[in-house]
PDB file of C-alpha atoms in Angstrom:
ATOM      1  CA  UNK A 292       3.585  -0.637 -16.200  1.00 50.00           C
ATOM      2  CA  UNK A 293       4.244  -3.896 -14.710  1.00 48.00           C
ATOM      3  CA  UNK A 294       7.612  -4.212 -16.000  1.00 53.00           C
ATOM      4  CA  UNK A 295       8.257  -1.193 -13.972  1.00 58.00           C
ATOM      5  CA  UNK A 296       8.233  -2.992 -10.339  1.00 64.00           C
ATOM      6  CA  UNK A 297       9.559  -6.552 -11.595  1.00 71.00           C
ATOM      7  CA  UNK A 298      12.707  -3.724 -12.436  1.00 77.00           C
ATOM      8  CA  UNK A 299      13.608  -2.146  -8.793  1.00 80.00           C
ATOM      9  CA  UNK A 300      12.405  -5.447  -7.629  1.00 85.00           C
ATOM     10  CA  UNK A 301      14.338  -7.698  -9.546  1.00 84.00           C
ATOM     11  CA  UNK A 302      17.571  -4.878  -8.683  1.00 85.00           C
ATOM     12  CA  UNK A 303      16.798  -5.682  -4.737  1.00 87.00           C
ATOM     13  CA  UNK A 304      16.786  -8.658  -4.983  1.00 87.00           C
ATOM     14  CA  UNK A 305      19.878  -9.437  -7.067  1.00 88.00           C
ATOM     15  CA  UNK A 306      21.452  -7.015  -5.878  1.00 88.00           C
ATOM     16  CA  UNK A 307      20.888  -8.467  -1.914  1.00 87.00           C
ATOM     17  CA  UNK A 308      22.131 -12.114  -3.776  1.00 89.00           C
ATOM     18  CA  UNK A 309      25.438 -10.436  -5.022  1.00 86.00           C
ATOM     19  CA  UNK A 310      26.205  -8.902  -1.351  1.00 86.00           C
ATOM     20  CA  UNK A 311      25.707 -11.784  -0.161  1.00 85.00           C
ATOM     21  CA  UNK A 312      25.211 -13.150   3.665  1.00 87.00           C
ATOM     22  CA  UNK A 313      26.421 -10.019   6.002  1.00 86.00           C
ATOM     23  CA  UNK A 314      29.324 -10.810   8.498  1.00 85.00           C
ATOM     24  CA  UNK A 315      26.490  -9.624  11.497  1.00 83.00           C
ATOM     25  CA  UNK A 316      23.427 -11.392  10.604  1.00 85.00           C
ATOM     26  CA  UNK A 317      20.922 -11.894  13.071  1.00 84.00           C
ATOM     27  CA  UNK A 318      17.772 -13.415  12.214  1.00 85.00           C
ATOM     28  CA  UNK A 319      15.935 -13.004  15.655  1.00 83.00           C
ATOM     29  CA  UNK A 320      13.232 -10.488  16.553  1.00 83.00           C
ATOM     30  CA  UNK A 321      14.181  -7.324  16.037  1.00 82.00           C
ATOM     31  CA  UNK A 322      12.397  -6.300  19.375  1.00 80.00           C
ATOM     32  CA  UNK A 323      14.000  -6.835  23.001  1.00 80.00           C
ATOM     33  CA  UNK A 324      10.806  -7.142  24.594  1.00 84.00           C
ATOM     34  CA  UNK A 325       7.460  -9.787  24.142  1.00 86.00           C
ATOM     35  CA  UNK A 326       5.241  -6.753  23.694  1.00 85.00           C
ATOM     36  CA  UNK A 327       7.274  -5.013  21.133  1.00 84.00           C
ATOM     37  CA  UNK A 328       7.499  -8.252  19.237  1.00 87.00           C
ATOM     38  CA  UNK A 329       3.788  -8.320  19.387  1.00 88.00           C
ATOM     39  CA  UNK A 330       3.567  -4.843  18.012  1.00 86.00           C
ATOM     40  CA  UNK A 331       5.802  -5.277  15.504  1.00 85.00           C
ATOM     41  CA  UNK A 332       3.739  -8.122  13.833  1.00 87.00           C
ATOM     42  CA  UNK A 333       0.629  -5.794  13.959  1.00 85.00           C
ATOM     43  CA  UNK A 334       2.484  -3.301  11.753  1.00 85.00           C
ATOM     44  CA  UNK A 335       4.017  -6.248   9.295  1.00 82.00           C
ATOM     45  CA  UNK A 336       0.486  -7.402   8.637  1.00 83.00           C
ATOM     46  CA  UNK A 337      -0.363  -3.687   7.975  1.00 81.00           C
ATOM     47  CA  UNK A 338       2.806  -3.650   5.638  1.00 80.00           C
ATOM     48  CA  UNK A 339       1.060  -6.634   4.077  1.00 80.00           C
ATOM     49  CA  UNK A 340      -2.589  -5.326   3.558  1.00 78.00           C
ATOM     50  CA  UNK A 341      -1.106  -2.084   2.156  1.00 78.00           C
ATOM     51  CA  UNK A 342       1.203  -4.191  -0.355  1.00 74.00           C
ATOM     52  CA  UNK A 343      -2.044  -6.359  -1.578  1.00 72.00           C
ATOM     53  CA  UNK A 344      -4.414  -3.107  -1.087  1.00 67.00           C
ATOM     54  CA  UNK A 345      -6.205  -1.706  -4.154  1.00 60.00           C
ATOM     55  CA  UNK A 346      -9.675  -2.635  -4.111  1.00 59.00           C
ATOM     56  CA  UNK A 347     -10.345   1.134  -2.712  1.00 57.00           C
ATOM     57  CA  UNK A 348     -10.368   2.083  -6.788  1.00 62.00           C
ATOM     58  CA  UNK A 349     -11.297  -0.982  -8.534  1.00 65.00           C
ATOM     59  CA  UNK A 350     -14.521   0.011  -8.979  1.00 62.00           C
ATOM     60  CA  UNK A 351     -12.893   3.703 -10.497  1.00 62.00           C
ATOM     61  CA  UNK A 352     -10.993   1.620 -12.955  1.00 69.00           C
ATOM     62  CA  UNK A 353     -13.595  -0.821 -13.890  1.00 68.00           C
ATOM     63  CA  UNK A 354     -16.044   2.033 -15.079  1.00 66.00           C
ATOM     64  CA  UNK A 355     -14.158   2.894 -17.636  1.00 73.00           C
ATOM     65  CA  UNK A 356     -14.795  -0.736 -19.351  1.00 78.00           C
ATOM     66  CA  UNK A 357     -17.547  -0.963 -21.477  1.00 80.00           C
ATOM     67  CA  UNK A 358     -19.360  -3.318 -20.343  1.00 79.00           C
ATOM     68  CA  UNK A 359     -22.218  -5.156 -22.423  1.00 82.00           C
ATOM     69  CA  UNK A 360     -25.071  -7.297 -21.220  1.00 81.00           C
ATOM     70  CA  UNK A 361     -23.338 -10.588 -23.142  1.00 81.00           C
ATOM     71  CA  UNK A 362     -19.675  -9.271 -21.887  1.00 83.00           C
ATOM     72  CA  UNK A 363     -20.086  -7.462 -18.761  1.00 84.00           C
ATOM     73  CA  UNK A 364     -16.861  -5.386 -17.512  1.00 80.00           C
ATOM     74  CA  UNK A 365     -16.205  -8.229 -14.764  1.00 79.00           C
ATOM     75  CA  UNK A 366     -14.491 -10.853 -16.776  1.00 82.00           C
ATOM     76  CA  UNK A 367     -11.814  -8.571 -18.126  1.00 83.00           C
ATOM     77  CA  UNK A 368     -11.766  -6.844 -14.646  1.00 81.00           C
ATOM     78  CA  UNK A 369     -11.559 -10.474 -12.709  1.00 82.00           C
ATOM     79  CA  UNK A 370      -8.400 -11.473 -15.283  1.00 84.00           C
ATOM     80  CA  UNK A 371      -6.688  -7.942 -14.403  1.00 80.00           C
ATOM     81  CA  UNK A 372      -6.868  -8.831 -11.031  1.00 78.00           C
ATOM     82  CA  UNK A 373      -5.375 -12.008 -10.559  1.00 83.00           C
ATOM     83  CA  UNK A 374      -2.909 -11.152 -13.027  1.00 83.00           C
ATOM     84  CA  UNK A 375      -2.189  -8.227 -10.940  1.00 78.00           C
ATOM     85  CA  UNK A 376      -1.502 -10.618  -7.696  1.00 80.00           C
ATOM     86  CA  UNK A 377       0.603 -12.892  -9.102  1.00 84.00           C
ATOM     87  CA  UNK A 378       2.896  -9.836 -10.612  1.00 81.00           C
ATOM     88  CA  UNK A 379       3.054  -8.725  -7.011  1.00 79.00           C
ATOM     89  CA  UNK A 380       3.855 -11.895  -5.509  1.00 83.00           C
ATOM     90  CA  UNK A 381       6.654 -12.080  -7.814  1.00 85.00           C
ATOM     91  CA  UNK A 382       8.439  -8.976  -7.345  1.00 83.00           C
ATOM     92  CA  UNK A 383       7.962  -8.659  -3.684  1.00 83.00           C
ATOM     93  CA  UNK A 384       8.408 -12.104  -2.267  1.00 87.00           C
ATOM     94  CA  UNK A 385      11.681 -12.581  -3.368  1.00 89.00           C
ATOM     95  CA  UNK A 386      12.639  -8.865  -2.026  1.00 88.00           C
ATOM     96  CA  UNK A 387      11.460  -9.891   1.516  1.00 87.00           C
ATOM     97  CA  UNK A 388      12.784 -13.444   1.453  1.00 89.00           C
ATOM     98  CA  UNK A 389      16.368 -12.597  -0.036  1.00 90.00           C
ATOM     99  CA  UNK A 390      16.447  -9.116   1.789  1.00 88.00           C
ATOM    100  CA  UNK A 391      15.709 -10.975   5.237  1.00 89.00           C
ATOM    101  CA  UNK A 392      18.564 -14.092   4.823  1.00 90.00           C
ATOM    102  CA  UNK A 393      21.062 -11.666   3.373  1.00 90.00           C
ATOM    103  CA  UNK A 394      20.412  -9.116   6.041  1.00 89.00           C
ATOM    104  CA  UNK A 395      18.386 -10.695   8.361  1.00 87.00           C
ATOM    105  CA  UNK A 396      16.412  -8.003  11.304  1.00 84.00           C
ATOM    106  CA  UNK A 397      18.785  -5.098  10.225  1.00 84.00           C
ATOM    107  CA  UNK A 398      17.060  -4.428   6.796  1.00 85.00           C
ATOM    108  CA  UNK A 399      15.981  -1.191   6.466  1.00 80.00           C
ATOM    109  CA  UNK A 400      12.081  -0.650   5.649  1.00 76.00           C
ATOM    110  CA  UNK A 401      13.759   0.425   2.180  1.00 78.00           C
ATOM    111  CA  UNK A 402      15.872  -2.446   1.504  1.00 83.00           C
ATOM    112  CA  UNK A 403      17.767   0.053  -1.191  1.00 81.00           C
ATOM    113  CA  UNK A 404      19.269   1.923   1.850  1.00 81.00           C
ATOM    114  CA  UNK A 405      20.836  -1.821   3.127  1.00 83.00           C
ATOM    115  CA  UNK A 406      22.400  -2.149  -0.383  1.00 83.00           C
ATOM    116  CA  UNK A 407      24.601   1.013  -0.654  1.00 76.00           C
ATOM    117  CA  UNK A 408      26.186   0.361  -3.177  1.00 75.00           C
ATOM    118  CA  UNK A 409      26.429   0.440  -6.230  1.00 80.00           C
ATOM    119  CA  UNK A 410      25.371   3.556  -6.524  1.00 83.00           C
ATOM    120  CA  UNK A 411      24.239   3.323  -9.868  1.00 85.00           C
ATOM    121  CA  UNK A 412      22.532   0.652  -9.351  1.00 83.00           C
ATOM    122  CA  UNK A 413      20.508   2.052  -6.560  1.00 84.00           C
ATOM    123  CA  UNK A 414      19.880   5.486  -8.220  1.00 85.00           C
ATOM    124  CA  UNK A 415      18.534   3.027 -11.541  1.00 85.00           C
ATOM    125  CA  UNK A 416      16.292   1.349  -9.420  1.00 83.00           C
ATOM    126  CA  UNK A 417      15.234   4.617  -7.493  1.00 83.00           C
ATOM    127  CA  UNK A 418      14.136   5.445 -11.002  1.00 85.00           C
ATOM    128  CA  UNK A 419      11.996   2.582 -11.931  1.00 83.00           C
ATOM    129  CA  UNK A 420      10.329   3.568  -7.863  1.00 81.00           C
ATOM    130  CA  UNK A 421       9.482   7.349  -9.104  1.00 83.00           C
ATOM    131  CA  UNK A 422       8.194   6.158 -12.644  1.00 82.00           C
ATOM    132  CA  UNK A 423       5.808   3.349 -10.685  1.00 79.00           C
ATOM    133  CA  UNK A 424       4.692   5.822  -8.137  1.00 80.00           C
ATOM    134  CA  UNK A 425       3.834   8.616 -10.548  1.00 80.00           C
ATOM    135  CA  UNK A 426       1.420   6.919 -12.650  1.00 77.00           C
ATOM    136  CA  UNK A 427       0.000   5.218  -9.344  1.00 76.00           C
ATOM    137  CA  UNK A 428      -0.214   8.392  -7.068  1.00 80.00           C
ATOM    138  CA  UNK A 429      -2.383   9.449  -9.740  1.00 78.00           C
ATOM    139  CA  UNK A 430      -5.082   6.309  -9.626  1.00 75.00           C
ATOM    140  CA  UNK A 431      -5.410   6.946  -6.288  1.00 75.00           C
ATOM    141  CA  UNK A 432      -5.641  10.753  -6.316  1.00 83.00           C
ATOM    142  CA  UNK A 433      -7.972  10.667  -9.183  1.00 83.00           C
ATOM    143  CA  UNK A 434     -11.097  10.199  -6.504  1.00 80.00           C
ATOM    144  CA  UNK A 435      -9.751  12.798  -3.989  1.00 86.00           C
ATOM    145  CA  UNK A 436      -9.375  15.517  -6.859  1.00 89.00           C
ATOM    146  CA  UNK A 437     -12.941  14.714  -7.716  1.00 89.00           C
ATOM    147  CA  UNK A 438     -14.094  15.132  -4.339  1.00 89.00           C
ATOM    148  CA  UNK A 439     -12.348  18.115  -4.136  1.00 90.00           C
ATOM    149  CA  UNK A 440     -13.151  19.808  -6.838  1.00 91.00           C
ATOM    150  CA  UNK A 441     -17.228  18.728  -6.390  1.00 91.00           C
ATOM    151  CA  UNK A 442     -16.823  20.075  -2.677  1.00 91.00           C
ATOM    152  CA  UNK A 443     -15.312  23.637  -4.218  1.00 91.00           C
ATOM    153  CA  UNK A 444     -18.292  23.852  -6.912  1.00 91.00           C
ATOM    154  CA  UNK A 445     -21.411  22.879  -5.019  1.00 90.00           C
ATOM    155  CA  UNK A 446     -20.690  23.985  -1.786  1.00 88.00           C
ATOM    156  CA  UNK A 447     -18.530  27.111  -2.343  1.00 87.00           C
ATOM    157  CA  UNK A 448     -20.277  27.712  -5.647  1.00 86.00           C
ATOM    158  CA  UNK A 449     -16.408  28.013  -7.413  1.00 88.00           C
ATOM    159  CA  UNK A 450     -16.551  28.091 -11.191  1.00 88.00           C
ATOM    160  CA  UNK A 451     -15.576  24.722 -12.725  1.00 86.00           C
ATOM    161  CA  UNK A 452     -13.039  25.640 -14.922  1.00 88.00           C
ATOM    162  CA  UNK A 453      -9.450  24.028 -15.824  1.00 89.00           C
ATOM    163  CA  UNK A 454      -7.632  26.240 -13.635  1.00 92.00           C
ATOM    164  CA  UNK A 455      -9.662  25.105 -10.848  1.00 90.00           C
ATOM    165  CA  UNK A 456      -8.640  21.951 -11.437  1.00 92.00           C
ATOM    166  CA  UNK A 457      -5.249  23.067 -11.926  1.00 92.00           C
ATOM    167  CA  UNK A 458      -4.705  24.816  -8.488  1.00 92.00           C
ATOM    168  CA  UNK A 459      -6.433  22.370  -6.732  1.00 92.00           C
ATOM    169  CA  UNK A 460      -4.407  19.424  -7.727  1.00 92.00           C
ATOM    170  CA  UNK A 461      -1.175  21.136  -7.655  1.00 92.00           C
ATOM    171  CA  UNK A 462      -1.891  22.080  -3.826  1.00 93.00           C
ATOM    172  CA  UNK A 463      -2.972  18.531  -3.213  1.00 91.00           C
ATOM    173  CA  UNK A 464      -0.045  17.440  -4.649  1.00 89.00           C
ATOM    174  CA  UNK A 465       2.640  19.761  -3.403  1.00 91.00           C
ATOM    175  CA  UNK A 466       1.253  19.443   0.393  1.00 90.00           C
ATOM    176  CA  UNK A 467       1.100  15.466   0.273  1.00 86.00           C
ATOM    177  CA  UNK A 468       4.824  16.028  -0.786  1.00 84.00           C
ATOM    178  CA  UNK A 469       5.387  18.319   1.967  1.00 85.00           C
ATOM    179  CA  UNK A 470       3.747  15.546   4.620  1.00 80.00           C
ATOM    180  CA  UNK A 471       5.840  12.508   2.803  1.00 78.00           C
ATOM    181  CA  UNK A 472       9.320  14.717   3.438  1.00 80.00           C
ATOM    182  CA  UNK A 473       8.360  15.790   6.771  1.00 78.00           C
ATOM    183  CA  UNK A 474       7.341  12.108   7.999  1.00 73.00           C
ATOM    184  CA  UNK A 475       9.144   9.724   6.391  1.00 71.00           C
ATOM    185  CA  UNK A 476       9.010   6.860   8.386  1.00 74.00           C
ATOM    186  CA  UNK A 477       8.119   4.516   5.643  1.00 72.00           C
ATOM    187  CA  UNK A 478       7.690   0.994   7.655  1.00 73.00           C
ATOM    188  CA  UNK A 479       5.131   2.920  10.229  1.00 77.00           C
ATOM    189  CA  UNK A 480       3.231   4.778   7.876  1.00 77.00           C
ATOM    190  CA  UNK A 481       2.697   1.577   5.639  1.00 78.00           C
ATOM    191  CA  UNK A 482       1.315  -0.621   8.582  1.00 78.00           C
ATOM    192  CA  UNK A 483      -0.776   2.297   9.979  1.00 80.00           C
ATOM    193  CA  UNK A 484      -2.342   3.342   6.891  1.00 78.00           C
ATOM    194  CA  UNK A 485      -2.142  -0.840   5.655  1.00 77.00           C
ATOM    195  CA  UNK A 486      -4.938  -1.933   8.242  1.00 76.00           C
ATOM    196  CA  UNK A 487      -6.684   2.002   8.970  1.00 75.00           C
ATOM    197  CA  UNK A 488      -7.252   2.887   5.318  1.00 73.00           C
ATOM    198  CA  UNK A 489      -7.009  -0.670   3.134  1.00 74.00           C
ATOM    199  CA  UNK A 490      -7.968  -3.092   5.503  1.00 76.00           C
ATOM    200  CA  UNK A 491     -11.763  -2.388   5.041  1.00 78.00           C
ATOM    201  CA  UNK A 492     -12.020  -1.864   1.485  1.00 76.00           C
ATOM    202  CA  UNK A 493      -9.967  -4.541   0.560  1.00 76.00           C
ATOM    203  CA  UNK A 494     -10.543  -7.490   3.042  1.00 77.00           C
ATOM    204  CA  UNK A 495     -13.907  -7.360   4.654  1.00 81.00           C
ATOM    205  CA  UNK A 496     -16.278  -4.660   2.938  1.00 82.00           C
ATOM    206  CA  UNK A 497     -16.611  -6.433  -0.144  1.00 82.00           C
ATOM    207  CA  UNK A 498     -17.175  -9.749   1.614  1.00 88.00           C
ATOM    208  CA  UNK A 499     -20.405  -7.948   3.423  1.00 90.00           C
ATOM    209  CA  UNK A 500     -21.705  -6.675  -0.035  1.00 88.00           C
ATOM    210  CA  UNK A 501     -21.329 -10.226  -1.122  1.00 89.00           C
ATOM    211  CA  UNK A 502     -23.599 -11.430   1.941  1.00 91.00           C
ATOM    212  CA  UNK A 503     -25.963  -8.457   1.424  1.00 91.00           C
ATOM    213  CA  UNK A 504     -26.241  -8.753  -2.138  1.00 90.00           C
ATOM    214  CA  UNK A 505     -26.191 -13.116  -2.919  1.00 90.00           C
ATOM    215  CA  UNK A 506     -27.662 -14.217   0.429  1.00 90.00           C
ATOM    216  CA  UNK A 507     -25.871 -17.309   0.811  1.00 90.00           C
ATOM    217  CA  UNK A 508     -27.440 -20.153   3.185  1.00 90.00           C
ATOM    218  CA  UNK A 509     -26.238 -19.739   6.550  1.00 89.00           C
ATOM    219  CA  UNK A 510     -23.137 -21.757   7.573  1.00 89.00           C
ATOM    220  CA  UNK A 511     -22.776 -23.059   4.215  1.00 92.00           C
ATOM    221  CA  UNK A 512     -19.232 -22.986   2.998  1.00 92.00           C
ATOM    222  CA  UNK A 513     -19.148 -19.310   1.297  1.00 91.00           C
ATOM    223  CA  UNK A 514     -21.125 -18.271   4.267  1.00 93.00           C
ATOM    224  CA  UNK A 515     -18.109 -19.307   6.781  1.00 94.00           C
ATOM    225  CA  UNK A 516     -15.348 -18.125   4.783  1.00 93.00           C
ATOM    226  CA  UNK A 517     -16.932 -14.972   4.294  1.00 92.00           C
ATOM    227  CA  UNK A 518     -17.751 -14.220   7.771  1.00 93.00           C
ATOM    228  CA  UNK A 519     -13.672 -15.488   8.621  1.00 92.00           C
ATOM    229  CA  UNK A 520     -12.661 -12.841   6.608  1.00 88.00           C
ATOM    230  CA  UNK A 521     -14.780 -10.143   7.852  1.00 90.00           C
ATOM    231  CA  UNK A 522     -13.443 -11.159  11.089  1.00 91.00           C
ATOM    232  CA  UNK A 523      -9.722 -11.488  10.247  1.00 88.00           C
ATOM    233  CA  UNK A 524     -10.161  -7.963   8.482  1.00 85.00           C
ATOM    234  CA  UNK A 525     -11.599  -6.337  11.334  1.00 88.00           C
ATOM    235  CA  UNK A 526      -9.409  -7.138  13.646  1.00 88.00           C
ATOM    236  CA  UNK A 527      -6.491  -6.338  11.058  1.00 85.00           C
ATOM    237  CA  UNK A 528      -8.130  -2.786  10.739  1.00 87.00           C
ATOM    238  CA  UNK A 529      -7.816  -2.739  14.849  1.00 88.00           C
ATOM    239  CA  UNK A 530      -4.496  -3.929  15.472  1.00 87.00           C
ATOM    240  CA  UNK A 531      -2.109  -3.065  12.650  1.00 86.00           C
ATOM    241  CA  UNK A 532      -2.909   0.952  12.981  1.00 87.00           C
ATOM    242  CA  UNK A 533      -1.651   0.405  16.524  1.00 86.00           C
ATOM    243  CA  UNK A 534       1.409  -1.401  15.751  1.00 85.00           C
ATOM    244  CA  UNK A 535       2.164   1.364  13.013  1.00 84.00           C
ATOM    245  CA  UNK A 536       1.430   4.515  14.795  1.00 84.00           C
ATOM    246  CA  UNK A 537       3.965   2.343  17.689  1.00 84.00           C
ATOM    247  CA  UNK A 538       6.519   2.159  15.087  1.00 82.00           C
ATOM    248  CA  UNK A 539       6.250   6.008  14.058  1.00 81.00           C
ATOM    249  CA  UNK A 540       6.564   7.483  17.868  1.00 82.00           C
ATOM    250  CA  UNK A 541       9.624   5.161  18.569  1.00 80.00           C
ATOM    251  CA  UNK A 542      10.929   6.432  15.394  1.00 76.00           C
ATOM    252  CA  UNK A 543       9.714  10.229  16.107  1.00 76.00           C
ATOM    253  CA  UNK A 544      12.094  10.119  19.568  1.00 76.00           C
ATOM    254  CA  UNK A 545      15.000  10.721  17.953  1.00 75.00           C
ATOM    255  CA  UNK A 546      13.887  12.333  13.912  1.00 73.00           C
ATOM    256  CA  UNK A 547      14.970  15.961  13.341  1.00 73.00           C
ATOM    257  CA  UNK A 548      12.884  17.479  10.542  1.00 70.00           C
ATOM    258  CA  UNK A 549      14.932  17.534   6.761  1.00 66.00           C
ATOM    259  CA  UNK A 550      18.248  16.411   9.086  1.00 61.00           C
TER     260      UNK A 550
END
């Protein structure tokens, strides 16, 4: 699967290098005013968190390791991890560099759009995007069918059966669909739901278990950096929802629904 976004990465990317430097370029804030500036960087740190977000269903995919008392499930897990970050680091760093010096502030949130053409090379790469998103939609769906599907037995005493499961993940599905083609403002939605919904469980939560749990001496060195990220999470769980939701109403002023 990770060959699958070093693909439409690797197409962006090249593809931005073979366009080359656009006649226009402008590599100023995109925002004519301080305080949209401001809010603009709220929602690119939201972009951000929801680009190195994922720790919401690490514990999902680490339960089904065996894990033994002489080899527990966190060494593999650990190794999965950091090879996971440095795979994202290399496909989207170079996308966001090269996009922003070939195109500078006019990129679209979709840097695909900027390219235009070819168009073959766009559609290819639109490919490798709806392969990667259809095994990951369903890691991250995988704990909201469960909860649906316990909420429908115990509480509305439903049969478990498969075509529960069936009817209830096909409704999930087909209304998330429904929301994503109504709202598509892509840059918004990703620094909104970057700092509201991955913020916590990525950046600060787990640095409070870690307190709870290991009770490190007070102002020692693990202590401090701990307690800087719970702080530098919080506040990105504050501020980046309000520079996304920003970015969605100035957007919203002038969308017509499937136009």
């Amino acid at each position: 699967m990770k060959s699958i976004p070093t693909g439409y990465s690797t197409i962006a990317w090249s593809a931005s290098v073979h366009k080359g430097v656009q006649p226009d370029v402008d590599y100023g804030y995109k925002a004519s005013t301080t305080s949209g500036t401001v809010f603009d960087f709220f929602s690119a740190l939201g972009d951000v968190a929801f680009a190195y977000a994922g720790h919401n269903v690490v514990l999902e995919i680490q339960a089904t390791i065996p894990s033994k008392p002489g080899k527990p499930s966190k060494g593999p897990m650990w190794k999965g991890v950091v090879v996971a970050y440095i795979v994202v680091a290399l496909c989207y760093f170079p996308v966001a560099l090269i996009g922003y010096y070939m195109f500078g502030n006019k990129v679209e949130d979709n840097i695909l759009i900027s390219l235009e053409k070819p168009t073959w090379l766009i559609v290819a790469a639109n490919m490798f995007v709806v392969i990667h998103v259809i095994g990951s939609y369903q890691i991250y769906a995988i704990p909201v069918f469960d909860m649906l599907e316990t909420l429908l037995v115990k509480k509305l005493h439903f049969r478990p059966s498969r075509k529960l499961r069936f009817v209830t993940r096909n409704i999930y599905v087909a209304f998330t669909m429904f929301v994503g083609i109504c709202f598509p403002f892509f840059g918004g939605l990703l620094g909104f739901f970057g700092g509201f919904a991955f913020a916590p469980t990525t950046y600060f939560l787990p640095c409070i278990m870690w307190l709870a749990i290991c009770k490190p001496k007070r102002f020692s060195l693990s202590w401090i950096i701990n307690w800087i990220c719970i702080i530098l999470g919080f506040l990105l769980m504050i501020l980046s929802p309000i520079g996304g939701l920003r970015t969605i109403i100035l957007n919203a002023k002038d969308y017509k629904f499937f136009s």
